[in-house]
Amino acid sequence: MLSDIITPDLFAAALRMATPLALAAIGGTICERSGVVNIALEGIMLIGAFFGTATVLATGSPWLGVLVAVLAGVGISAVHALASVNLRTDQVVSGTAINLLALGLTGFLMELWYGHPGTTQPIPTLQPVFGFGAMGDGFLGEVWRWINGVFLSHTPLVYLAVIIAVGAHWAMYHTRWGLRLRALGEHPRAVDTAGVSVARGRWMAVLMSGALGGLAGANLSIEQVGVFQEGFTNGRGFIALAANIFGRWTPIGSYLASLLFGFADALQIKLQPFRDVIDLPPEFFLMVPYVVTVVVLAGVIGRAVGPAQVGVPYEKG
Amino acid sequence: MSEPREAVPAQRAWMSAVQKVGMPIISTVLAIGVGSLIIWIAGYDPGAAFAALFKGAFGGPRQTGETILRSTPLILAGLAVGYGFRAGLFNIGAEGQLMMGGLLAAWLGVQMAALPPMVTIPTLIVAAALAGAAWAFIPAILKARIGAHEVITTMMFSHIARYVVAWLTAGPIKAPGQIPQTVSLTESAQIPRIQSLFSEGAIEAFPYLNLGRAHLGVLIAIAAAVGIWLVLRYTTLGYENRAVGLSPWAAETAGISVQWTTVKALCISGALAGLAGGVEVMGLHHRIFDQFSSGVGFTGIAVALLAKNHPLGIIAAALLFGALSAGSGTMQLEAGVSQKIILIIQALVIFFVAAEGIVNWFIRKRQKEVASGAE
């Protein structure tokens, strides 16, 4: 049985399922490093997934869908930026409003455009980048089967997420932008005193998290599922936020934490057919990602220390 | 932002009055205005939509009853979120606590079928509250001891609750038949309808007494609102709760245990949400099934924010959202506008209430105009 569970596609699925979480979590990391809490990730992903799908349905082009998903994510997070940076609204409340707005708006537009709630027509999805076949038998053939299965079987955004994680990590610790971003969340007064606009820096960070959240939504709808379903982010935005905390507000940490959640999710799906061996109701498997989130948040990391000024509106002067 | 200190006292009093009562009203009007704009852009007639909405919410005794029916759990869910807010806690998982409250009431009600209503009903109500409190207890402990953010933990517990209910209603406590649900509560465990208070003659004489499905749970909700108001205003518990919400550091310095207060506040919040679930099960559905709550816990967030967490204001805010919910079906049927617009209006209400900056900005601008015009 174990050899039926521990297969290349278990790990491939883990990578695949980590991707939307990782993209959103890295967005959350950038946003929170600038001092703005972003619990709107759930809504941003939903908006991105919806407008991405709608674009693909209208044009037939998955890549155009990805682009629109990113723009839609940026658009909805501009509302969050305006509320939390300029109007100094409570950021958690603003995020909640965006989540609710996303749920209502996507449902409303679905009925308006497609005449029914629920699920859209299937869309053409992004295809795997590589297409290598099997490579003979024996030990080398087996090694190749694993390499090909785990690492070389993916769609573009799965690879892009890895590149973004490494790139964002490098940028955060080795560029002037990264230094300023981190300073924004720790000591905005110092940034202000140095003559750099706090509002501008935070706006940019919130918009970037919107772009990544939109990309995460596109990954769900245009790469993984191939339709849009009402409310199908299903708490992933909050799991992404937990991944950001678990990753201690760093991009690579966020990616690795997402990988853990992705693995938990892949494993629960993989275990479903073994119901006669593991005598548990299916709902118990479905709970796993949420339980893992709580356990990770509570048990493993202890008291996580975020950016000092996260959630605090900056007041100039 | 420094308030203009040179403002004359009368003007300041006017501003504070506006902010207490006027702000929620302005926010609601703005939200309905933007909602109308969306309806109009979508190609429908906002006037007809809102006329149908109003008709569905208050067009007759049955409709009014439906509004009361939908407001009942919203008062309790709004209190749940609002009480947490008063302690600086954002209980975003009221939905899950509500489901656990409903679940225990539905299960225990069937076990107690042979007992008289005088025993059953109070027991179930207490049980539902305890189940909600228990479901909030783990996030509360995690928040107090480890600092795990309650927004994420309570949300995750909502998802877990959803699967617990789905599992139990599909298997261990499922009623015979195809549908995953529990068996119906006997009458001794049901909260009676309001109209059952009146004789048939009285209802014939005053047709407005026939409030349809509205049940006496609304009295429980109102009593809870008044109770929470008294607790916040007159008890040490309420004082500590407010103190921690205003400034945990100051409260700690004054000798209040922030951790213990956090645990108590989140558990009371969960108890109120659990009560909402119990009242829904006992008064309306008489059983529990998968996804029986349809987002009441989330609407509670909007209710609490609109009422600025004031327990009595929550009654009014819940009535508004209850009316929106009751009328939305008629709006979809008669004006063709998707019910989802109600979610959008709820979100807009939250924005406009939360973004006091918008209104403050207007007020400042107006003061500048007044100041420069008065010269």
XYZ file of C-alpha atoms in Angstrom:
692
model
C 0.000 0.000 0.000
C 2.813 2.369 0.903
C 4.270 2.097 -2.586
C 0.837 3.029 -3.926
C 0.807 6.208 -1.831
C 4.445 7.315 -2.004
C 4.607 7.904 -5.736
C 6.061 10.664 -7.904
C 2.628 12.142 -8.448
C 2.086 12.556 -4.682
C 5.029 14.945 -4.614
C 4.032 16.492 -7.911
C 0.567 17.137 -6.464
C 2.138 18.647 -3.358
C 4.092 21.096 -5.521
C 0.986 21.847 -7.570
C -1.201 22.447 -4.538
C 1.432 24.523 -2.803
C 1.531 26.939 -5.729
C -1.635 29.018 -5.166
C -0.884 29.131 -1.429
C 2.717 30.141 -2.046
C 1.860 32.899 -4.521
C -0.718 34.363 -2.159
C 1.534 33.872 0.873
C 4.462 35.690 -0.767
C 2.033 38.488 -1.608
C 0.976 38.513 2.025
C 4.608 38.615 3.115
C 5.378 41.645 0.954
C 2.221 43.388 2.124
C 2.762 42.697 5.818
C 6.459 43.608 5.636
C 5.311 47.060 4.569
C 3.117 47.271 7.649
C -0.263 46.447 6.123
C -2.202 43.362 7.256
C -3.763 41.545 4.326
C -6.545 39.159 5.258
C -8.147 40.070 1.923
C -6.015 37.439 0.123
C -9.019 35.112 0.018
C -11.109 37.703 -1.820
C -8.256 38.797 -4.076
C -7.706 35.184 -5.180
C -11.416 34.785 -5.857
C -11.585 37.974 -7.916
C -8.474 36.966 -9.875
C -9.829 33.483 -10.524
C -13.179 34.840 -11.688
C -11.963 37.562 -14.035
C -9.264 35.239 -15.337
C -11.844 32.581 -16.156
C -14.225 35.139 -17.678
C -11.421 36.374 -19.949
C -10.561 32.864 -21.079
C -14.247 32.192 -21.741
C -14.467 35.375 -23.809
C -11.185 35.120 -25.726
C -10.130 31.483 -25.509
C -6.652 32.576 -24.465
C -5.400 31.236 -21.110
C -2.431 33.627 -21.022
C -4.704 36.635 -21.511
C -6.748 35.212 -18.650
C -3.670 35.129 -16.414
C -2.908 38.745 -17.283
C -6.443 39.895 -16.500
C -6.442 37.888 -13.251
C -3.312 39.759 -12.158
C -4.821 43.117 -13.128
C -8.061 42.284 -11.310
C -6.052 41.385 -8.208
C -4.239 44.715 -8.433
C -7.550 46.531 -8.915
C -9.283 45.048 -5.872
C -6.235 45.508 -3.675
C -6.161 49.195 -4.634
C -9.348 49.427 -2.554
C -7.479 47.869 0.372
C -4.558 50.259 -0.127
C -6.818 53.299 -0.276
C -8.689 52.204 2.848
C -5.700 51.206 4.946
C -3.050 53.691 3.813
C -4.999 56.865 3.068
C -8.185 56.509 5.092
C -6.488 54.685 7.980
C -9.288 52.152 8.256
C -8.829 49.131 10.489
C -6.972 46.826 8.104
C -8.575 43.600 9.273
C -12.018 45.115 8.801
C -11.136 46.412 5.342
C -9.858 42.968 4.422
C -13.065 41.350 5.645
C -15.112 43.763 3.545
C -13.048 42.875 0.472
C -13.561 39.154 1.096
C -17.317 39.688 1.330
C -17.314 41.999 -1.686
C -15.422 39.417 -3.746
C -17.921 36.711 -2.829
C -20.872 38.939 -3.725
C -19.381 40.460 -6.863
C -18.241 37.176 -8.408
C -21.618 35.580 -7.637
C -23.502 38.580 -8.997
C -21.460 38.733 -12.208
C -21.727 34.989 -12.692
C -25.492 35.178 -12.736
C -25.419 38.327 -14.850
C -23.005 37.016 -17.472
C -23.670 33.295 -17.493
C -27.260 33.249 -16.262
C -26.722 30.766 -13.433
C -24.898 30.451 -10.109
C -22.468 27.643 -9.328
C -19.904 26.683 -11.938
C -18.856 28.146 -15.284
C -18.289 26.301 -18.535
C -14.920 24.541 -18.679
C -12.070 26.642 -20.081
C -8.880 25.723 -21.937
C -6.124 25.549 -19.327
C -2.399 26.211 -19.310
C -0.561 23.068 -20.355
C 2.589 21.511 -18.852
C 5.780 23.206 -19.986
C 7.726 20.037 -20.703
C 6.553 16.789 -22.231
C 9.198 14.164 -21.616
C 8.313 10.515 -21.975
C 9.495 7.446 -20.096
C 13.125 6.435 -20.373
C 13.496 2.707 -20.295
C 13.516 0.331 -17.335
C 16.011 -0.402 -14.609
C 17.444 1.840 -11.946
C 18.136 4.841 -14.198
C 14.679 4.554 -15.702
C 13.215 4.654 -12.188
C 15.305 7.692 -11.239
C 14.166 9.431 -14.381
C 10.562 8.509 -13.625
C 10.853 10.320 -10.291
C 12.655 13.382 -11.657
C 10.282 13.681 -14.569
C 7.203 12.981 -12.440
C 8.006 15.260 -9.529
C 9.788 18.176 -11.186
C 9.209 18.180 -14.931
C 5.473 17.573 -15.201
C 4.199 21.016 -14.259
C 2.322 23.920 -15.750
C 4.026 27.337 -16.106
C 2.820 29.087 -12.944
C 4.157 26.284 -10.746
C 7.662 27.125 -11.962
C 6.953 30.836 -11.905
C 6.017 30.576 -8.213
C 9.446 29.105 -7.414
C 11.145 31.862 -9.395
C 9.039 34.500 -7.631
C 9.863 33.032 -4.214
C 13.612 33.098 -4.856
C 13.457 36.466 -6.638
C 11.366 38.119 -3.922
C 13.659 36.709 -1.260
C 16.715 38.074 -2.988
C 15.057 41.441 -3.577
C 13.901 41.676 0.014
C 17.393 41.177 1.458
C 19.721 42.492 -1.220
C 18.143 45.543 -2.793
C 17.325 49.057 -1.727
C 13.660 48.274 -2.360
C 13.838 45.368 0.094
C 15.536 47.442 2.751
C 12.894 50.130 2.469
C 10.082 47.582 2.455
C 11.308 46.025 5.686
C 11.855 49.435 7.246
C 8.283 50.402 6.375
C 6.938 47.677 8.603
C 9.454 48.114 11.406
C 9.946 51.837 11.642
C 7.971 53.899 9.128
C 8.977 57.112 10.884
C 12.591 56.465 9.928
C 11.600 55.904 6.310
C 9.620 59.117 6.366
C 12.490 61.025 7.944
C 14.803 59.725 5.236
C 12.582 61.513 2.770
C 10.880 58.436 1.301
C 7.092 58.364 1.122
C 5.565 55.806 3.493
C 2.216 55.979 1.711
C 3.790 55.297 -1.667
C 5.838 52.389 -0.362
C 2.841 50.789 1.294
C 0.656 51.333 -1.770
C 3.227 49.552 -3.941
C 3.446 46.638 -1.496
C -0.335 46.227 -1.291
C -0.648 46.332 -5.086
C 2.113 43.730 -5.441
C 0.312 41.443 -3.040
C -2.800 41.992 -5.166
C -0.920 40.986 -8.308
C 0.368 37.819 -6.632
C -3.067 37.057 -5.172
C -4.587 37.433 -8.644
C -1.914 35.126 -10.023
C -2.772 32.600 -7.299
C -6.413 32.781 -8.379
C -5.406 32.266 -12.007
C -3.401 29.225 -10.971
C -6.489 27.745 -9.311
C -8.909 28.370 -12.154
C -6.812 28.483 -15.341
C -4.232 25.834 -14.429
C -5.715 23.452 -11.914
C -9.493 23.259 -12.102
C -10.353 24.613 -15.539
C -13.612 26.245 -14.399
C -14.648 28.929 -11.947
C -16.755 27.834 -9.007
C -18.450 30.211 -6.611
C -16.401 30.578 -3.433
C -13.900 27.933 -4.485
C -10.937 29.528 -2.776
C -12.478 27.837 0.273
C -10.220 29.302 2.960
C -6.980 29.074 0.942
C -6.367 32.796 1.458
C -6.335 32.261 5.203
C -4.120 29.196 4.915
C -1.761 31.330 2.804
C -1.708 33.905 5.564
C -0.818 31.176 8.046
C 1.918 30.024 5.655
C 3.308 33.549 5.653
C 3.442 33.526 9.453
C 4.887 29.998 9.530
C 7.491 31.177 7.037
C 8.290 34.016 9.423
C 7.445 36.739 6.931
C 10.051 35.681 4.377
C 9.314 34.687 0.740
C 11.244 31.407 0.751
C 9.865 30.565 4.187
C 6.379 31.220 2.847
C 7.051 28.937 -0.095
C 8.330 26.108 2.097
C 5.405 26.457 4.506
C 3.020 26.351 1.546
C 4.764 23.197 0.427
C 3.911 21.608 3.780
C 0.237 22.543 3.401
C 0.323 21.379 -0.215
C 1.739 18.057 0.884
C -0.965 17.660 3.550
C -3.602 18.376 0.931
C -2.060 16.030 -1.652
C -1.760 13.284 0.939
C -5.399 13.559 2.015
C -6.520 13.216 -1.601
C -4.139 10.330 -2.153
C -5.448 8.560 0.945
C -9.124 8.851 -0.027
C -9.171 5.644 -2.146
C -7.703 3.665 0.757
C -10.876 3.987 2.805
C -11.084 0.257 3.395
C -7.625 0.252 4.955
C -7.913 3.520 6.882
C -11.441 3.332 8.185
C -12.286 7.026 8.478
C -15.072 9.116 6.934
C -14.034 11.304 3.952
C -14.793 14.477 5.921
C -11.858 13.685 8.199
C -9.491 13.832 5.258
C -11.028 17.048 4.013
C -10.417 18.632 7.423
C -6.691 17.906 7.313
C -5.446 21.185 5.755
C -7.422 23.255 8.263
C -6.288 21.175 11.227
C -2.692 21.360 10.000
C -3.012 25.141 9.780
C -4.153 25.406 13.387
C -1.538 22.944 14.639
C 1.229 24.715 12.748
C 0.079 28.116 13.902
C -0.263 26.976 17.491
C 2.195 24.238 18.184
C 5.108 24.370 15.871
C 6.034 27.983 15.620
C 5.253 29.295 19.066
C 4.913 33.009 19.388
C 5.678 34.406 15.947
C 6.967 37.937 15.853
C 5.810 39.921 12.844
C 6.900 43.329 11.645
C 6.673 45.770 14.563
C 4.290 48.217 12.932
C 2.071 45.772 11.041
C -1.555 46.860 11.218
C -0.739 50.334 12.450
C -1.765 53.150 10.110
C 1.067 55.622 9.638
C 0.352 59.189 10.485
C 2.596 61.713 8.868
C 3.893 64.713 10.776
C -4.949 63.087 12.827
C -5.219 66.001 15.240
C -8.804 67.117 15.695
C -9.229 70.855 15.252
C -8.975 72.039 18.841
C -10.232 75.506 18.042
C -13.658 74.106 17.095
C -16.368 75.545 19.329
C -17.859 73.025 21.813
C -21.312 73.076 20.193
C -19.790 72.053 16.917
C -17.860 69.254 18.581
C -21.001 67.949 20.269
C -22.750 68.036 16.912
C -19.937 66.061 15.377
C -19.977 63.399 18.057
C -23.751 63.022 17.736
C -23.381 62.664 13.991
C -20.729 60.027 14.466
C -22.737 57.975 16.953
C -26.070 57.725 15.180
C -25.634 59.491 11.885
C -22.572 57.613 10.675
C -24.261 54.209 10.461
C -27.213 55.795 8.666
C -24.969 57.662 6.230
C -23.013 54.451 5.643
C -26.169 52.496 4.905
C -27.468 55.157 2.540
C -24.110 55.310 0.757
C -23.994 51.523 0.468
C -27.504 51.378 -0.968
C -26.565 54.217 -3.313
C -23.509 52.392 -4.661
C -25.563 49.182 -4.778
C -28.139 51.018 -6.910
C -25.383 52.181 -9.200
C -24.202 48.598 -9.658
C -27.764 47.436 -10.343
C -28.154 50.267 -12.866
C -24.844 49.491 -14.602
C -25.886 45.845 -14.792
C -28.887 47.003 -16.800
C -31.710 46.773 -14.259
C -33.950 49.412 -12.730
C -32.707 50.158 -9.188
C -36.064 51.749 -8.252
C -37.981 48.610 -9.168
C -35.369 46.446 -7.447
C -35.563 48.256 -4.138
C -39.380 48.537 -4.346
C -39.514 44.740 -4.733
C -36.979 44.374 -1.913
C -39.112 46.512 0.406
C -42.261 44.646 -0.591
C -40.568 41.342 0.187
C -39.389 42.602 3.576
C -42.381 44.546 4.895
C -45.194 44.163 2.304
C -47.494 42.276 4.676
C -47.613 40.318 7.945
C -45.936 37.257 6.467
C -43.193 39.365 4.951
C -42.657 41.238 8.209
C -42.557 37.895 9.973
C -39.902 36.722 7.531
C -37.834 39.835 8.315
C -38.139 39.130 12.046
C -37.246 35.494 11.407
C -34.068 36.395 9.521
C -33.110 39.115 12.002
C -33.268 36.757 14.998
C -30.002 34.839 14.432
C -28.377 38.019 13.104
C -28.930 39.794 16.430
C -27.159 36.955 18.234
C -24.386 36.607 15.658
C -23.933 40.392 15.662
C -23.678 40.352 19.470
C -21.116 37.567 19.228
C -18.868 39.517 16.882
C -19.535 42.815 18.661
C -18.693 41.464 22.125
C -15.398 40.143 20.814
C -14.645 43.448 19.134
C -15.168 45.228 22.453
C -12.216 43.218 23.781
C -10.172 43.868 20.655
C -10.842 40.382 19.278
C -12.081 39.683 15.778
C -14.150 36.510 15.954
C -14.375 35.822 12.239
C -15.381 32.213 12.970
C -18.824 32.863 14.467
C -20.149 30.687 11.642
C -18.428 27.587 13.025
C -19.518 28.245 16.629
C -23.035 28.737 15.349
C -22.940 25.363 13.608
C -21.716 23.590 16.724
C -24.475 25.246 18.782
C -27.065 24.114 16.268
C -25.557 20.649 16.153
C -25.734 20.072 19.900
C -29.275 21.478 20.107
C -30.424 19.238 17.254
C -28.841 16.112 18.740
C -29.763 16.705 22.374
C -33.299 17.741 21.407
C -33.912 14.325 19.893
C -32.482 12.583 22.979
C -34.783 14.593 25.236
C -37.916 14.113 23.132
C -39.889 12.561 26.011
C -39.388 15.462 28.406
C -41.734 18.457 28.791
C -40.896 21.741 26.985
C -40.268 23.512 30.292
C -37.240 21.243 30.740
C -36.182 20.721 27.145
C -36.171 24.244 25.757
C -34.032 25.905 28.463
C -31.652 22.930 28.465
C -31.161 23.072 24.715
C -30.610 26.816 24.787
C -27.913 26.476 27.440
C -26.389 23.515 25.599
C -26.197 25.445 22.321
C -24.442 28.349 24.047
C -21.996 25.984 25.740
C -21.224 24.234 22.456
C -20.448 27.586 20.826
C -18.284 28.600 23.766
C -16.435 25.281 23.637
C -15.738 25.714 19.926
C -14.295 29.164 20.617
C -12.286 27.945 23.597
C -9.352 26.442 21.672
C -8.765 29.550 19.506
C -9.162 31.593 22.713
C -6.486 29.601 24.547
C -4.199 29.723 21.516
C -4.628 33.479 21.326
C -4.047 34.045 25.022
C -1.154 31.655 25.533
C 0.687 31.658 22.229
C -0.607 34.702 20.429
C -1.984 32.740 17.441
C -4.116 35.238 15.581
C -7.804 34.569 16.206
C -8.718 35.664 12.683
C -6.976 32.615 11.261
C -7.699 30.088 14.015
C -11.432 30.834 14.315
C -11.713 30.749 10.527
C -10.025 27.352 10.397
C -12.335 26.120 13.153
C -15.271 27.219 10.994
C -14.094 24.978 8.184
C -13.542 22.102 10.610
C -17.046 22.613 12.061
C -18.494 22.466 8.566
C -16.964 19.036 7.985
C -17.945 17.814 11.459
C -21.587 18.673 10.712
C -21.320 17.183 7.213
C -19.887 13.955 8.638
C -22.386 13.553 11.489
C -25.458 14.404 9.414
C -24.354 12.035 6.656
C -23.574 9.164 9.008
C -23.735 8.764 12.788
C -26.816 10.929 13.491
C -28.444 10.829 10.072
C -32.211 10.477 9.795
C -33.486 7.604 7.643
C -33.807 8.611 3.984
C -31.728 10.081 1.191
C -31.074 13.575 2.571
C -28.175 14.065 5.007
C -30.019 15.580 7.956
C -31.079 14.689 11.490
C -34.581 13.646 12.512
C -36.964 16.477 13.324
C -37.229 17.771 16.872
C -40.492 16.919 18.596
C -42.737 19.821 19.408
C -41.563 19.803 23.022
C -38.114 20.901 21.851
C -39.246 23.516 19.331
C -39.422 27.231 20.008
C -43.076 28.127 19.215
C -44.054 30.568 16.502
C -45.141 34.038 17.545
C -48.631 33.541 16.164
C -49.154 30.539 18.426
C -49.547 33.040 21.268
C -52.807 34.301 19.791
C -56.190 32.625 19.402
C -57.603 32.091 15.934
C -60.211 34.748 16.654
C -57.556 37.296 17.506
C -55.658 36.551 14.289
C -58.866 36.873 12.274
C -59.585 40.200 13.908
C -56.007 41.445 13.492
C -54.513 39.716 10.434
C -51.221 41.420 11.157
C -50.680 39.018 14.053
C -50.141 36.221 11.547
C -46.392 36.635 11.291
C -45.767 33.450 9.350
C -42.618 31.564 10.335
C -41.352 34.152 12.862
C -40.783 32.490 16.228
C -40.296 33.493 19.837
C -36.538 33.081 19.547
C -36.519 36.778 18.730
C -37.291 37.433 22.410
C -34.244 35.383 23.399
C -32.159 37.455 21.002
C -33.474 40.768 22.342
C -33.000 39.599 25.924
C -29.406 38.649 25.064
C -28.807 42.096 23.553
C -30.121 43.851 26.658
C -28.148 41.446 28.836
C -24.885 42.110 27.014
C -25.564 45.837 27.162
C -25.993 45.626 30.952
C -22.894 43.441 31.305
C -20.740 45.866 29.328
C -22.108 48.857 31.171
C -22.464 47.783 34.766
C -20.322 44.745 35.544
C -16.663 44.191 36.290
C -16.597 41.587 33.536
C -17.786 44.156 31.021
C -15.443 46.801 32.339
C -12.434 44.514 32.002
C -13.581 43.504 28.545
C -13.776 47.115 27.392
C -10.510 48.037 29.097
C -8.603 45.282 27.315
C -10.226 46.296 24.028
C -9.225 49.926 24.429
C -5.652 49.271 25.530
C -4.299 45.891 26.611
C -1.170 47.519 28.036
C -3.065 49.977 30.183
C -5.403 47.201 31.327
C -2.458 44.988 32.266
C -0.895 47.844 34.204
C -4.167 48.371 36.026
C -4.035 44.768 37.212
C -6.425 43.182 34.706
C -5.309 39.829 33.329
C -5.347 40.357 29.590
C -4.993 36.636 28.884
C -7.891 35.596 31.089
C -10.069 38.420 29.770
C -9.272 37.354 26.204
C -10.313 33.780 26.942
C -13.539 34.888 28.617
C -14.410 37.348 25.851
C -13.898 34.873 23.017
C -15.854 32.173 24.878
C -18.770 34.531 25.555
C -18.613 35.547 21.907
C -18.710 31.879 20.926
C -21.589 31.254 23.343
C -23.657 33.970 21.663
C -22.889 32.522 18.232
C -23.763 29.032 19.495
C -27.036 30.440 20.817
C -27.762 31.796 17.335
C -27.324 28.289 15.934
C -29.456 26.718 18.655
C -32.263 29.216 18.127
C -32.168 28.628 14.358
C -32.455 24.890 14.861
C -35.139 25.066 17.569
C -37.204 27.836 16.034
C -36.887 27.405 12.294
C -35.335 24.241 10.869
C -36.126 21.866 13.767
C -33.166 19.766 12.628
C -29.639 20.247 11.398
C -28.312 19.534 7.948
C -25.172 20.330 5.983
C -24.635 24.081 5.514
C -27.756 25.044 7.405
C -26.544 28.464 8.447
C -25.965 30.108 5.054
C -23.496 32.726 6.185
C -25.280 34.115 9.261
C -21.971 34.222 11.120
C -20.423 36.382 8.408
C -23.382 38.721 8.203
C -22.949 39.102 11.964
C -19.656 40.869 11.242
C -21.427 43.470 9.114
C -24.178 43.811 11.725
C -21.688 44.428 14.542
C -19.676 46.940 12.532
C -22.744 48.857 11.419
C -23.924 49.068 15.029
C -20.432 50.066 16.150
C -20.582 47.090 18.524
C -23.352 48.646 20.604
C -25.646 45.819 21.790
C -28.857 47.799 21.323
C -27.702 49.198 17.999
C -27.111 45.607 16.932
C -30.878 44.963 17.164
C -31.502 47.776 14.667
C -28.656 46.720 12.372
C -29.814 43.089 12.445
C -33.308 44.223 11.491
C -31.869 46.046 8.482
C -29.874 43.028 7.330
C -32.800 40.746 8.110
C -34.981 42.898 5.872
C -32.363 42.843 3.082
C -32.215 39.072 3.351
C -35.996 38.584 3.510
C -36.628 40.932 0.585
C -33.837 39.685 -1.659
C -35.882 36.721 -2.906
C -38.736 38.973 -4.024
C -36.181 41.286 -5.633
C -34.751 38.428 -7.668
C -38.205 37.155 -8.586
C -39.837 40.448 -9.525
C -36.960 42.663 -10.670
C -34.626 39.920 -11.889
C -31.688 41.234 -9.849
C -29.450 38.534 -8.362
C -29.709 38.129 -4.595
C -25.919 38.342 -4.516
C -26.240 42.121 -4.652
C -27.146 41.870 -0.953
C -23.648 40.535 -0.194
C -22.193 43.469 -2.104
C -24.313 45.931 -0.123
C -23.177 44.282 3.118
C -19.549 44.671 2.065
C -20.128 48.304 1.134
C -21.754 48.985 4.497
C -18.637 47.595 6.203
C -16.415 49.776 4.030
C -18.325 52.937 4.690
C -18.619 52.345 8.422
C -14.994 51.309 8.763
C -13.654 54.042 6.553
C -14.681 56.817 8.892
C -11.778 58.581 7.299
C -14.004 59.273 4.310
C -16.587 61.074 6.404
C -13.970 62.733 8.595
C -12.306 63.939 5.441
C -15.577 65.461 4.293
C -16.106 67.064 7.686
C -12.594 68.563 7.696
C -13.059 69.845 4.187
C -16.387 71.390 5.144
C -14.864 72.993 8.218
C -12.183 74.537 6.062
C -14.853 75.865 3.734
C -16.881 77.168 6.663
C -13.766 78.719 8.192
C -12.749 80.442 4.989
C -16.336 81.448 4.135
C -16.966 82.964 7.575
C -14.307 85.625 7.163
